[in-house]
């Protein structure tokens, strides 16, 4: 059932009425609620779309030109690449212009992008709308924490940062189930659900959000560098995605790989020489920071493979509905924030390395279990559920800890820059992981793809073991890597290490 004009009129009316219904006033708690709701909305969108992807493919498969898995993958990759490239730029813009206007603009852009996704008449329009969504999300995430901290007294800032991080985890954990429920009605509601949330947050935010002063007047980061980064990752993803259809030795694939290498090299050189680079790559020379980033990249690729392959396996091979798939895949993401919170003291006691090593091993075990046990005949309790529990626990140990290890390895005055680099690397890893999955499985998924799924699951297991090896390396580096001179003291750095659970 496609959303009608009447449906959207009801949605818009509810959105406009929501601030009044909730009793918004200029109370600090109301301002905090606005920020947390926006963070929830943005993080919900990270996983909710995965479950809807097969349904999107069915909608755009008419006219003799089917929506292949390769073309559908850009619904995910366009978002991840754009978000990674603009995260630092938007954060710096918030420092210069003010957190409040950048945050509100981000909500408005994200909501408009969601409307464009919900109304998209074809796949190309949907991908463009996803780029618009990512632009809005990149403006919200870096500025939301600064606004939240400005709404609470100093003695409650630690609690506020934990709430900020927990809300992101809750949004990601709710993604599979929410995606399944909404896709059962129509996949367009996966995006339309953002409209009442976004409009309510925008209307209320204009009235209740604080107006912290801009913190610096320096120039924006290298925008050409951001463009080169987009070109490089997009070309690499495009080559991997299209290779099954075009052939690995075709001229177009060779051209895409050449563009990826040349633009990537130009980005690195420009970042090393530019006075205000997009990413301060010299931080990678810090051994622990470089190891944490490498671990984030490796684990992120495996994590992205796991997320999308599970959805495709349930819907395309087991022929489960979107709702049943979402419910089946809920245990894994739900475990991530739970395990992260339960093991926060363990990280302080034993250091980051042991948690990362254990998390990588659990994740590898979950993927290996699936590779060995999965069959085309559905067997959820015996096959998929154990894998979900193992990978969810592994991600809970490794994901946030890798970010924390990276942030804690840099001097305090560069913690925000280090956190932005780590989170951008993780977003890039999502795009690479999706592209690797498509390259191995191919454009058409079915029961005959069991062997190909086994290959990608084994690949993810190997990536989990590599992550564990990085954890061992960090353990040998000595404790958690924090010293009095290098530990970040800003609450923002601590919270960014816990955020972005995708």
Tab-separated table of C-alpha atoms in Angstrom:
chain	number	residue	atom	x	y	z
A	1	UNK	CA	0.000	0.000	0.000
A	2	UNK	CA	1.587	3.249	-1.147
A	3	UNK	CA	1.182	6.294	1.119
A	4	UNK	CA	-1.544	8.545	-0.233
A	5	UNK	CA	-1.858	12.321	-0.088
A	6	UNK	CA	-4.400	11.892	2.708
A	7	UNK	CA	-1.922	9.751	4.653
A	8	UNK	CA	0.698	12.446	4.456
A	9	UNK	CA	-1.808	15.155	5.446
A	10	UNK	CA	-2.556	13.202	8.618
A	11	UNK	CA	1.182	12.751	9.247
A	12	UNK	CA	1.902	16.452	8.802
A	13	UNK	CA	-0.997	17.474	11.046
A	14	UNK	CA	0.213	15.160	13.800
A	15	UNK	CA	3.734	16.505	13.407
A	16	UNK	CA	2.643	20.106	13.754
A	17	UNK	CA	0.403	19.328	16.723
A	18	UNK	CA	2.940	17.201	18.582
A	19	UNK	CA	4.854	20.043	20.297
A	20	UNK	CA	1.607	21.357	21.767
A	21	UNK	CA	0.425	17.877	22.726
A	22	UNK	CA	3.686	17.225	24.554
A	23	UNK	CA	3.534	20.554	26.347
A	24	UNK	CA	6.830	21.960	25.059
A	25	UNK	CA	8.081	24.948	26.990
A	26	UNK	CA	11.369	26.682	27.573
A	27	UNK	CA	12.425	24.153	30.172
A	28	UNK	CA	15.881	22.587	29.951
A	29	UNK	CA	14.351	19.100	30.017
A	30	UNK	CA	12.268	19.961	26.976
A	31	UNK	CA	15.332	21.132	25.082
A	32	UNK	CA	17.156	17.939	26.045
A	33	UNK	CA	14.180	15.880	24.857
A	34	UNK	CA	14.289	17.597	21.457
A	35	UNK	CA	17.972	16.775	21.020
A	36	UNK	CA	17.559	13.158	22.128
A	37	UNK	CA	14.551	12.605	19.850
A	38	UNK	CA	16.539	13.907	16.878
A	39	UNK	CA	19.469	11.618	17.764
A	40	UNK	CA	17.067	8.672	17.996
A	41	UNK	CA	15.594	9.476	14.586
A	42	UNK	CA	19.000	9.685	12.908
A	43	UNK	CA	20.287	6.439	14.416
A	44	UNK	CA	17.033	4.624	13.715
A	45	UNK	CA	17.575	5.302	10.030
A	46	UNK	CA	20.929	3.488	10.077
A	47	UNK	CA	19.408	-0.007	10.375
A	48	UNK	CA	15.759	0.436	9.515
A	49	UNK	CA	16.478	0.647	5.782
A	50	UNK	CA	18.288	-2.729	5.600
A	51	UNK	CA	15.097	-4.690	6.269
A	52	UNK	CA	13.196	-2.693	3.632
A	53	UNK	CA	15.767	-3.167	0.865
A	54	UNK	CA	14.202	-6.282	-0.788
A	55	UNK	CA	10.788	-4.581	-0.819
A	56	UNK	CA	12.324	-1.504	-2.441
A	57	UNK	CA	13.788	-3.770	-5.108
A	58	UNK	CA	10.371	-5.271	-5.841
A	59	UNK	CA	8.835	-1.816	-6.283
A	60	UNK	CA	11.462	-0.697	-8.782
A	61	UNK	CA	11.746	-3.955	-10.736
A	62	UNK	CA	9.136	-3.213	-13.382
A	63	UNK	CA	9.502	-2.089	-16.944
A	64	UNK	CA	11.914	-4.869	-17.893
A	65	UNK	CA	14.783	-3.297	-15.954
A	66	UNK	CA	14.999	-5.047	-12.636
A	67	UNK	CA	16.495	-3.375	-9.588
A	68	UNK	CA	19.561	-5.527	-9.014
A	69	UNK	CA	21.245	-5.900	-5.655
A	70	UNK	CA	24.099	-3.815	-7.014
A	71	UNK	CA	21.843	-0.862	-7.806
A	72	UNK	CA	19.935	-1.264	-4.530
A	73	UNK	CA	23.167	-1.155	-2.568
A	74	UNK	CA	23.482	2.549	-3.372
A	75	UNK	CA	20.483	3.202	-1.135
A	76	UNK	CA	22.843	2.283	1.717
A	77	UNK	CA	26.177	3.400	0.277
A	78	UNK	CA	25.112	6.877	-0.844
A	79	UNK	CA	24.087	7.630	2.736
A	80	UNK	CA	27.243	6.208	4.337
A	81	UNK	CA	29.700	7.903	1.950
A	82	UNK	CA	28.056	11.326	2.173
A	83	UNK	CA	27.803	11.130	5.943
A	84	UNK	CA	31.476	10.205	6.284
A	85	UNK	CA	32.634	13.036	4.014
A	86	UNK	CA	30.569	15.793	5.661
A	87	UNK	CA	30.810	14.838	9.335
A	88	UNK	CA	33.907	16.938	10.005
A	89	UNK	CA	32.746	19.807	7.799
A	90	UNK	CA	29.398	20.059	9.580
A	91	UNK	CA	31.025	19.866	12.999
A	92	UNK	CA	33.384	22.711	12.152
A	93	UNK	CA	30.474	24.720	10.729
A	94	UNK	CA	28.692	24.331	14.065
A	95	UNK	CA	31.727	25.718	15.853
A	96	UNK	CA	31.843	28.727	13.553
A	97	UNK	CA	28.171	29.537	12.945
A	98	UNK	CA	26.680	28.168	16.152
A	99	UNK	CA	25.463	24.712	17.156
A	100	UNK	CA	21.785	25.649	17.233
A	101	UNK	CA	21.321	26.874	13.630
A	102	UNK	CA	23.393	24.023	12.193
A	103	UNK	CA	21.459	21.450	14.243
A	104	UNK	CA	18.056	22.850	13.231
A	105	UNK	CA	19.143	23.051	9.606
A	106	UNK	CA	20.233	19.420	9.834
A	107	UNK	CA	16.810	18.367	11.127
A	108	UNK	CA	15.079	20.297	8.335
A	109	UNK	CA	17.314	18.823	5.614
A	110	UNK	CA	17.008	15.289	7.033
A	111	UNK	CA	13.211	15.588	7.162
A	112	UNK	CA	13.030	16.898	3.582
A	113	UNK	CA	15.277	14.054	2.480
A	114	UNK	CA	12.972	11.586	4.230
A	115	UNK	CA	9.988	13.051	2.389
A	116	UNK	CA	11.877	12.698	-0.887
A	117	UNK	CA	12.643	9.049	-0.085
A	118	UNK	CA	9.006	8.322	0.763
A	119	UNK	CA	7.764	9.855	-2.495
A	120	UNK	CA	10.581	8.643	-4.768
A	121	UNK	CA	9.156	7.531	-8.142
A	122	UNK	CA	12.303	5.592	-9.088
A	123	UNK	CA	15.500	4.222	-7.629
A	124	UNK	CA	17.673	7.090	-8.820
A	125	UNK	CA	15.499	9.643	-7.035
A	126	UNK	CA	15.591	7.511	-3.889
A	127	UNK	CA	19.390	7.463	-3.916
A	128	UNK	CA	19.541	11.248	-4.347
A	129	UNK	CA	17.090	11.683	-1.478
A	130	UNK	CA	19.279	9.427	0.666
A	131	UNK	CA	22.189	11.775	-0.031
A	132	UNK	CA	20.035	14.669	1.196
A	133	UNK	CA	19.229	12.652	4.323
A	134	UNK	CA	22.925	12.097	4.957
A	135	UNK	CA	23.656	15.812	4.620
A	136	UNK	CA	21.084	16.488	7.328
A	137	UNK	CA	22.357	13.688	9.567
A	138	UNK	CA	25.936	14.932	9.305
A	139	UNK	CA	24.786	18.323	10.588
A	140	UNK	CA	22.830	16.837	13.512
A	141	UNK	CA	25.279	14.361	15.029
A	142	UNK	CA	28.288	16.662	15.738
A	143	UNK	CA	26.123	19.513	17.074
A	144	UNK	CA	23.570	17.562	19.111
A	145	UNK	CA	25.872	16.802	22.032
A	146	UNK	CA	27.026	20.416	22.434
A	147	UNK	CA	23.388	21.523	22.595
A	148	UNK	CA	22.501	18.798	25.063
A	149	UNK	CA	25.360	19.763	27.389
A	150	UNK	CA	24.241	23.387	27.238
A	151	UNK	CA	20.810	22.421	28.615
A	152	UNK	CA	22.004	20.738	31.819
A	153	UNK	CA	24.050	21.913	34.821
A	154	UNK	CA	27.697	20.910	35.007
A	155	UNK	CA	27.112	18.193	37.613
A	156	UNK	CA	24.690	16.362	35.299
A	157	UNK	CA	26.787	16.415	32.148
A	158	UNK	CA	28.101	12.879	32.554
A	159	UNK	CA	24.551	11.577	32.868
A	160	UNK	CA	23.526	13.637	29.839
A	161	UNK	CA	26.319	12.244	27.678
A	162	UNK	CA	25.386	8.677	28.629
A	163	UNK	CA	21.750	9.419	27.739
A	164	UNK	CA	22.892	10.808	24.394
A	165	UNK	CA	24.885	7.669	23.631
A	166	UNK	CA	22.150	5.342	24.923
A	167	UNK	CA	19.550	7.033	22.712
A	168	UNK	CA	21.709	6.358	19.679
A	169	UNK	CA	21.998	2.718	20.687
A	170	UNK	CA	18.258	2.474	21.269
A	171	UNK	CA	17.549	3.883	17.818
A	172	UNK	CA	19.861	1.374	16.159
A	173	UNK	CA	18.440	-1.511	18.207
A	174	UNK	CA	14.882	-0.576	17.245
A	175	UNK	CA	15.761	-0.443	13.545
A	176	UNK	CA	15.145	-4.076	12.490
A	177	UNK	CA	11.773	-4.424	14.237
A	178	UNK	CA	10.575	-0.964	13.204
A	179	UNK	CA	11.711	-1.636	9.642
A	180	UNK	CA	9.833	-4.934	9.557
A	181	UNK	CA	6.629	-3.444	10.930
A	182	UNK	CA	6.628	-0.472	8.570
A	183	UNK	CA	7.645	-2.483	5.508
A	184	UNK	CA	4.646	-4.764	6.074
A	185	UNK	CA	2.488	-1.698	5.363
A	186	UNK	CA	4.734	-0.216	2.686
A	187	UNK	CA	8.483	0.375	2.581
A	188	UNK	CA	7.863	4.074	2.000
A	189	UNK	CA	6.714	4.372	5.601
A	190	UNK	CA	10.249	3.485	6.669
A	191	UNK	CA	11.096	7.021	5.580
A	192	UNK	CA	7.722	8.677	6.195
A	193	UNK	CA	7.948	7.833	9.896
A	194	UNK	CA	10.676	10.487	10.153
A	195	UNK	CA	8.276	13.265	9.109
A	196	UNK	CA	6.292	13.699	12.349
A	197	UNK	CA	9.435	13.258	14.439
A	198	UNK	CA	11.466	15.712	12.361
A	199	UNK	CA	8.789	18.402	12.108
A	200	UNK	CA	7.982	18.182	15.817
A	201	UNK	CA	11.674	18.428	16.735
A	202	UNK	CA	12.145	21.374	14.370
A	203	UNK	CA	9.115	23.329	15.616
A	204	UNK	CA	9.896	22.667	19.277
A	205	UNK	CA	13.625	23.207	18.822
A	206	UNK	CA	13.163	26.727	17.519
A	207	UNK	CA	11.481	27.607	20.813
A	208	UNK	CA	13.427	25.693	23.446
A	209	UNK	CA	16.974	25.032	22.267
A	210	UNK	CA	19.738	27.119	23.868
A	211	UNK	CA	21.937	29.416	21.831
A	212	UNK	CA	25.534	28.608	22.747
A	213	UNK	CA	28.015	31.002	21.235
A	214	UNK	CA	30.202	29.959	18.331
A	215	UNK	CA	33.497	28.629	19.663
A	216	UNK	CA	35.874	29.518	16.843
A	217	UNK	CA	36.162	31.614	13.710
A	218	UNK	CA	38.671	29.551	11.757
A	219	UNK	CA	38.173	28.387	8.175
A	220	UNK	CA	36.169	25.322	7.221
A	221	UNK	CA	38.057	22.090	6.490
A	222	UNK	CA	39.264	21.354	2.977
A	223	UNK	CA	36.075	21.029	0.902
A	224	UNK	CA	37.962	19.837	-2.183
A	225	UNK	CA	39.471	17.125	-0.015
A	226	UNK	CA	35.962	16.056	0.992
A	227	UNK	CA	35.022	15.846	-2.691
A	228	UNK	CA	38.090	13.739	-3.473
A	229	UNK	CA	37.223	11.383	-0.606
A	230	UNK	CA	33.700	10.959	-1.991
A	231	UNK	CA	35.062	10.260	-5.486
A	232	UNK	CA	37.497	7.661	-4.200
A	233	UNK	CA	35.088	5.675	-2.024
A	234	UNK	CA	32.253	5.953	-4.559
A	235	UNK	CA	34.455	4.719	-7.413
A	236	UNK	CA	35.769	1.812	-5.330
A	237	UNK	CA	32.262	0.824	-4.225
A	238	UNK	CA	30.991	1.180	-7.786
A	239	UNK	CA	33.716	-1.091	-9.127
A	240	UNK	CA	32.972	-3.798	-6.554
A	241	UNK	CA	29.212	-3.531	-7.004
A	242	UNK	CA	29.190	-3.556	-10.812
A	243	UNK	CA	31.953	-6.091	-11.379
A	244	UNK	CA	29.615	-9.139	-11.279
A	245	UNK	CA	27.537	-7.641	-14.117
A	246	UNK	CA	30.224	-5.857	-16.144
A	247	UNK	CA	33.077	-8.312	-15.649
A	248	UNK	CA	36.153	-7.788	-13.508
A	249	UNK	CA	38.352	-7.059	-16.527
A	250	UNK	CA	35.960	-4.738	-18.368
A	251	UNK	CA	37.140	-1.275	-19.287
A	252	UNK	CA	34.549	0.420	-17.090
A	253	UNK	CA	35.670	-1.489	-13.997
A	254	UNK	CA	39.317	-0.686	-14.707
A	255	UNK	CA	38.379	2.987	-15.122
A	256	UNK	CA	36.496	3.044	-11.825
A	257	UNK	CA	39.406	1.439	-9.996
A	258	UNK	CA	41.772	3.971	-11.549
A	259	UNK	CA	39.551	6.842	-10.412
A	260	UNK	CA	39.446	5.338	-6.906
A	261	UNK	CA	43.235	5.070	-6.700
A	262	UNK	CA	44.015	8.481	-8.235
A	263	UNK	CA	41.432	10.421	-6.230
A	264	UNK	CA	42.387	8.538	-3.072
A	265	UNK	CA	46.060	9.365	-3.555
A	266	UNK	CA	45.197	12.997	-4.272
A	267	UNK	CA	43.103	13.102	-1.097
A	268	UNK	CA	45.967	11.751	1.012
A	269	UNK	CA	48.501	14.181	-0.464
A	270	UNK	CA	46.138	17.132	-0.073
A	271	UNK	CA	45.317	16.152	3.510
A	272	UNK	CA	49.011	16.004	4.399
A	273	UNK	CA	49.762	19.413	2.875
A	274	UNK	CA	46.572	21.442	3.428
A	275	UNK	CA	46.595	23.811	6.439
A	276	UNK	CA	43.049	22.743	7.350
A	277	UNK	CA	42.584	19.183	6.035
A	278	UNK	CA	39.332	17.259	6.183
A	279	UNK	CA	41.071	14.536	8.205
A	280	UNK	CA	44.291	15.124	10.109
A	281	UNK	CA	46.001	12.015	8.781
A	282	UNK	CA	49.128	12.716	10.783
A	283	UNK	CA	47.198	11.338	13.770
A	284	UNK	CA	47.466	7.911	12.159
A	285	UNK	CA	51.166	7.993	12.946
A	286	UNK	CA	50.265	7.554	16.599
A	287	UNK	CA	50.597	3.754	16.951
A	288	UNK	CA	47.526	3.174	19.112
A	289	UNK	CA	45.367	5.570	17.127
A	290	UNK	CA	46.419	3.959	13.850
A	291	UNK	CA	45.696	0.464	15.219
A	292	UNK	CA	42.284	1.543	16.526
A	293	UNK	CA	41.357	3.034	13.151
A	294	UNK	CA	42.524	-0.052	11.281
A	295	UNK	CA	40.476	-2.179	13.665
A	296	UNK	CA	37.423	0.038	13.144
A	297	UNK	CA	37.751	-0.255	9.371
A	298	UNK	CA	38.162	-4.036	9.425
A	299	UNK	CA	35.383	-4.654	11.924
A	300	UNK	CA	33.067	-2.197	10.178
A	301	UNK	CA	33.382	-4.059	6.881
A	302	UNK	CA	32.530	-7.356	8.579
A	303	UNK	CA	29.664	-5.773	10.514
A	304	UNK	CA	28.121	-4.327	7.339
A	305	UNK	CA	28.420	-7.707	5.616
A	306	UNK	CA	26.658	-9.363	8.544
A	307	UNK	CA	23.763	-6.897	8.664
A	308	UNK	CA	22.812	-6.963	4.994
A	309	UNK	CA	23.562	-10.653	4.381
A	310	UNK	CA	21.231	-11.654	7.220
A	311	UNK	CA	18.403	-9.583	5.749
A	312	UNK	CA	18.931	-11.024	2.267
A	313	UNK	CA	19.205	-14.566	3.618
A	314	UNK	CA	15.949	-14.345	5.556
A	315	UNK	CA	13.906	-12.649	2.834
A	316	UNK	CA	15.398	-13.944	-0.406
A	317	UNK	CA	16.447	-17.489	0.580
A	318	UNK	CA	14.110	-18.379	3.455
A	319	UNK	CA	11.337	-16.217	1.914
A	320	UNK	CA	10.365	-14.678	5.220
A	321	UNK	CA	8.308	-11.491	5.411
A	322	UNK	CA	9.912	-8.187	6.330
A	323	UNK	CA	8.229	-8.272	9.751
A	324	UNK	CA	9.398	-11.798	10.529
A	325	UNK	CA	12.888	-10.856	9.356
A	326	UNK	CA	12.972	-7.764	11.547
A	327	UNK	CA	11.884	-9.728	14.612
A	328	UNK	CA	14.394	-12.487	13.855
A	329	UNK	CA	17.265	-10.040	13.532
A	330	UNK	CA	16.368	-7.933	16.581
A	331	UNK	CA	18.391	-9.873	19.217
A	332	UNK	CA	21.776	-8.982	17.731
A	333	UNK	CA	21.423	-5.173	17.517
A	334	UNK	CA	19.537	-5.139	20.828
A	335	UNK	CA	22.521	-6.749	22.563
A	336	UNK	CA	24.980	-4.094	21.357
A	337	UNK	CA	23.993	-1.214	23.707
A	338	UNK	CA	23.314	-3.638	26.573
A	339	UNK	CA	26.742	-5.263	26.384
A	340	UNK	CA	28.399	-1.875	25.885
A	341	UNK	CA	26.894	-0.493	29.083
A	342	UNK	CA	27.490	-3.637	31.129
A	343	UNK	CA	31.172	-3.737	30.205
A	344	UNK	CA	31.976	-0.032	30.597
A	345	UNK	CA	33.726	-0.640	33.918
A	346	UNK	CA	35.633	-3.581	32.460
A	347	UNK	CA	37.169	-1.233	29.902
A	348	UNK	CA	38.404	1.022	32.691
A	349	UNK	CA	39.821	-1.919	34.641
A	350	UNK	CA	41.373	-4.090	31.929
A	351	UNK	CA	41.886	-1.589	29.103
A	352	UNK	CA	40.457	-1.464	25.599
A	353	UNK	CA	42.565	-4.222	24.038
A	354	UNK	CA	41.098	-7.264	25.857
A	355	UNK	CA	37.522	-6.163	25.136
A	356	UNK	CA	38.279	-5.620	21.453
A	357	UNK	CA	40.055	-8.972	21.214
A	358	UNK	CA	37.164	-10.786	22.892
A	359	UNK	CA	34.587	-8.964	20.797
A	360	UNK	CA	36.385	-9.861	17.583
A	361	UNK	CA	36.507	-13.525	18.586
A	362	UNK	CA	32.799	-13.624	19.462
A	363	UNK	CA	31.895	-11.921	16.187
A	364	UNK	CA	34.083	-14.345	14.225
A	365	UNK	CA	32.468	-17.269	16.042
A	366	UNK	CA	28.993	-16.036	15.170
A	367	UNK	CA	29.802	-15.679	11.481
A	368	UNK	CA	31.601	-19.029	11.388
A	369	UNK	CA	28.585	-20.677	13.043
A	370	UNK	CA	26.320	-19.288	10.335
A	371	UNK	CA	28.690	-20.316	7.555
A	372	UNK	CA	28.799	-23.893	8.835
A	373	UNK	CA	25.174	-24.412	9.896
A	374	UNK	CA	22.912	-22.325	7.642
A	375	UNK	CA	20.799	-24.236	5.132
A	376	UNK	CA	18.156	-23.205	2.633
A	377	UNK	CA	15.574	-24.826	4.899
A	378	UNK	CA	14.770	-22.336	7.681
A	379	UNK	CA	16.196	-23.258	11.069
A	380	UNK	CA	16.202	-20.082	13.131
A	381	UNK	CA	16.841	-21.442	16.634
A	382	UNK	CA	19.637	-23.741	15.511
A	383	UNK	CA	21.248	-21.545	12.855
A	384	UNK	CA	20.530	-17.816	12.925
A	385	UNK	CA	19.759	-17.137	16.599
A	386	UNK	CA	23.130	-18.388	17.953
A	387	UNK	CA	24.889	-16.317	15.313
A	388	UNK	CA	22.842	-13.255	16.286
A	389	UNK	CA	23.701	-13.630	19.951
A	390	UNK	CA	27.404	-14.130	19.315
A	391	UNK	CA	27.771	-11.279	16.809
A	392	UNK	CA	25.629	-8.935	18.931
A	393	UNK	CA	27.758	-9.580	22.008
A	394	UNK	CA	30.924	-9.218	19.935
A	395	UNK	CA	29.790	-5.918	18.453
A	396	UNK	CA	28.826	-4.668	21.906
A	397	UNK	CA	32.371	-5.318	23.095
A	398	UNK	CA	34.239	-4.120	20.013
A	399	UNK	CA	32.337	-1.299	18.311
A	400	UNK	CA	32.317	1.408	20.961
A	401	UNK	CA	35.594	0.229	22.448
A	402	UNK	CA	37.428	0.697	19.145
A	403	UNK	CA	36.213	4.293	18.964
A	404	UNK	CA	37.124	4.894	22.604
A	405	UNK	CA	40.595	3.429	22.052
A	406	UNK	CA	41.147	5.780	19.136
A	407	UNK	CA	39.902	8.879	20.945
A	408	UNK	CA	41.873	8.097	24.094
A	409	UNK	CA	45.071	7.684	22.093
A	410	UNK	CA	45.230	11.320	20.987
A	411	UNK	CA	45.986	14.462	23.020
A	412	UNK	CA	42.962	16.013	24.685
A	413	UNK	CA	42.953	19.147	22.522
A	414	UNK	CA	42.652	16.965	19.385
A	415	UNK	CA	40.115	14.486	20.775
A	416	UNK	CA	37.223	15.891	18.722
A	417	UNK	CA	39.279	15.645	15.525
A	418	UNK	CA	40.324	12.099	16.367
A	419	UNK	CA	36.745	11.054	17.137
A	420	UNK	CA	35.509	12.513	13.846
A	421	UNK	CA	38.176	10.597	11.924
A	422	UNK	CA	37.329	7.297	13.642
A	423	UNK	CA	33.596	7.693	13.033
A	424	UNK	CA	34.160	8.685	9.404
A	425	UNK	CA	36.317	5.598	8.873
A	426	UNK	CA	33.516	3.462	10.262
A	427	UNK	CA	31.002	4.996	7.861
A	428	UNK	CA	33.338	4.328	4.950
A	429	UNK	CA	33.687	0.727	6.130
A	430	UNK	CA	29.908	0.300	5.842
A	431	UNK	CA	30.056	1.242	2.171
A	432	UNK	CA	32.989	-1.083	1.526
A	433	UNK	CA	31.285	-3.948	3.370
A	434	UNK	CA	28.088	-3.634	1.345
A	435	UNK	CA	30.112	-3.462	-1.872
A	436	UNK	CA	32.108	-6.582	-0.945
A	437	UNK	CA	28.888	-8.479	-0.250
A	438	UNK	CA	27.435	-7.528	-3.637
A	439	UNK	CA	30.699	-8.387	-5.401
A	440	UNK	CA	30.682	-11.930	-3.976
A	441	UNK	CA	26.966	-12.753	-3.947
A	442	UNK	CA	26.164	-11.057	-7.242
A	443	UNK	CA	23.105	-9.152	-8.366
A	444	UNK	CA	20.552	-11.934	-7.998
A	445	UNK	CA	20.063	-13.739	-4.713
A	446	UNK	CA	18.303	-17.062	-4.207
A	447	UNK	CA	18.701	-20.568	-2.842
A	448	UNK	CA	21.490	-21.184	-5.353
A	449	UNK	CA	23.528	-18.470	-3.623
A	450	UNK	CA	24.210	-20.643	-0.530
A	451	UNK	CA	27.849	-21.122	-1.535
A	452	UNK	CA	28.349	-17.386	-2.103
A	453	UNK	CA	26.779	-16.529	1.245
A	454	UNK	CA	29.141	-19.010	2.859
A	455	UNK	CA	32.076	-17.143	1.316
A	456	UNK	CA	30.972	-13.725	2.636
A	457	UNK	CA	30.209	-15.161	6.066
A	458	UNK	CA	33.659	-16.722	6.188
A	459	UNK	CA	35.111	-13.391	5.040
A	460	UNK	CA	33.313	-11.634	7.897
A	461	UNK	CA	34.638	-14.262	10.311
A	462	UNK	CA	38.198	-13.612	9.118
A	463	UNK	CA	37.651	-9.869	9.576
A	464	UNK	CA	36.496	-10.587	13.126
A	465	UNK	CA	39.713	-12.490	13.791
A	466	UNK	CA	41.723	-9.604	12.357
A	467	UNK	CA	39.878	-7.258	14.711
A	468	UNK	CA	40.809	-9.532	17.592
A	469	UNK	CA	44.443	-9.334	16.494
A	470	UNK	CA	44.282	-5.529	16.645
A	471	UNK	CA	42.872	-5.891	20.143
A	472	UNK	CA	45.826	-8.059	21.162
A	473	UNK	CA	48.165	-5.453	19.670
A	474	UNK	CA	46.482	-2.699	21.694
A	475	UNK	CA	46.734	-4.850	24.827
A	476	UNK	CA	50.465	-5.200	24.385
A	477	UNK	CA	50.689	-1.415	24.051
A	478	UNK	CA	49.988	-1.137	27.776
A	479	UNK	CA	46.630	-0.719	29.471
A	480	UNK	CA	43.952	1.489	28.030
A	481	UNK	CA	46.375	3.933	26.508
A	482	UNK	CA	45.248	6.834	28.663
A	483	UNK	CA	47.720	9.000	30.437
A	484	UNK	CA	47.394	12.263	32.242
A	485	UNK	CA	48.672	14.095	29.222
A	486	UNK	CA	46.713	12.331	26.526
A	487	UNK	CA	43.355	11.463	28.076
A	488	UNK	CA	40.581	13.594	26.588
A	489	UNK	CA	38.915	15.601	29.293
A	490	UNK	CA	36.035	17.010	27.297
A	491	UNK	CA	32.659	15.310	27.851
A	492	UNK	CA	32.120	15.556	24.096
A	493	UNK	CA	35.021	13.220	23.408
A	494	UNK	CA	33.750	10.619	25.852
A	495	UNK	CA	30.265	10.684	24.405
A	496	UNK	CA	31.392	10.516	20.810
A	497	UNK	CA	33.301	7.370	21.711
A	498	UNK	CA	30.041	5.727	22.747
A	499	UNK	CA	27.869	7.048	19.952
A	500	UNK	CA	27.101	5.895	16.444
A	501	UNK	CA	26.466	2.211	17.242
A	502	UNK	CA	25.980	1.315	13.586
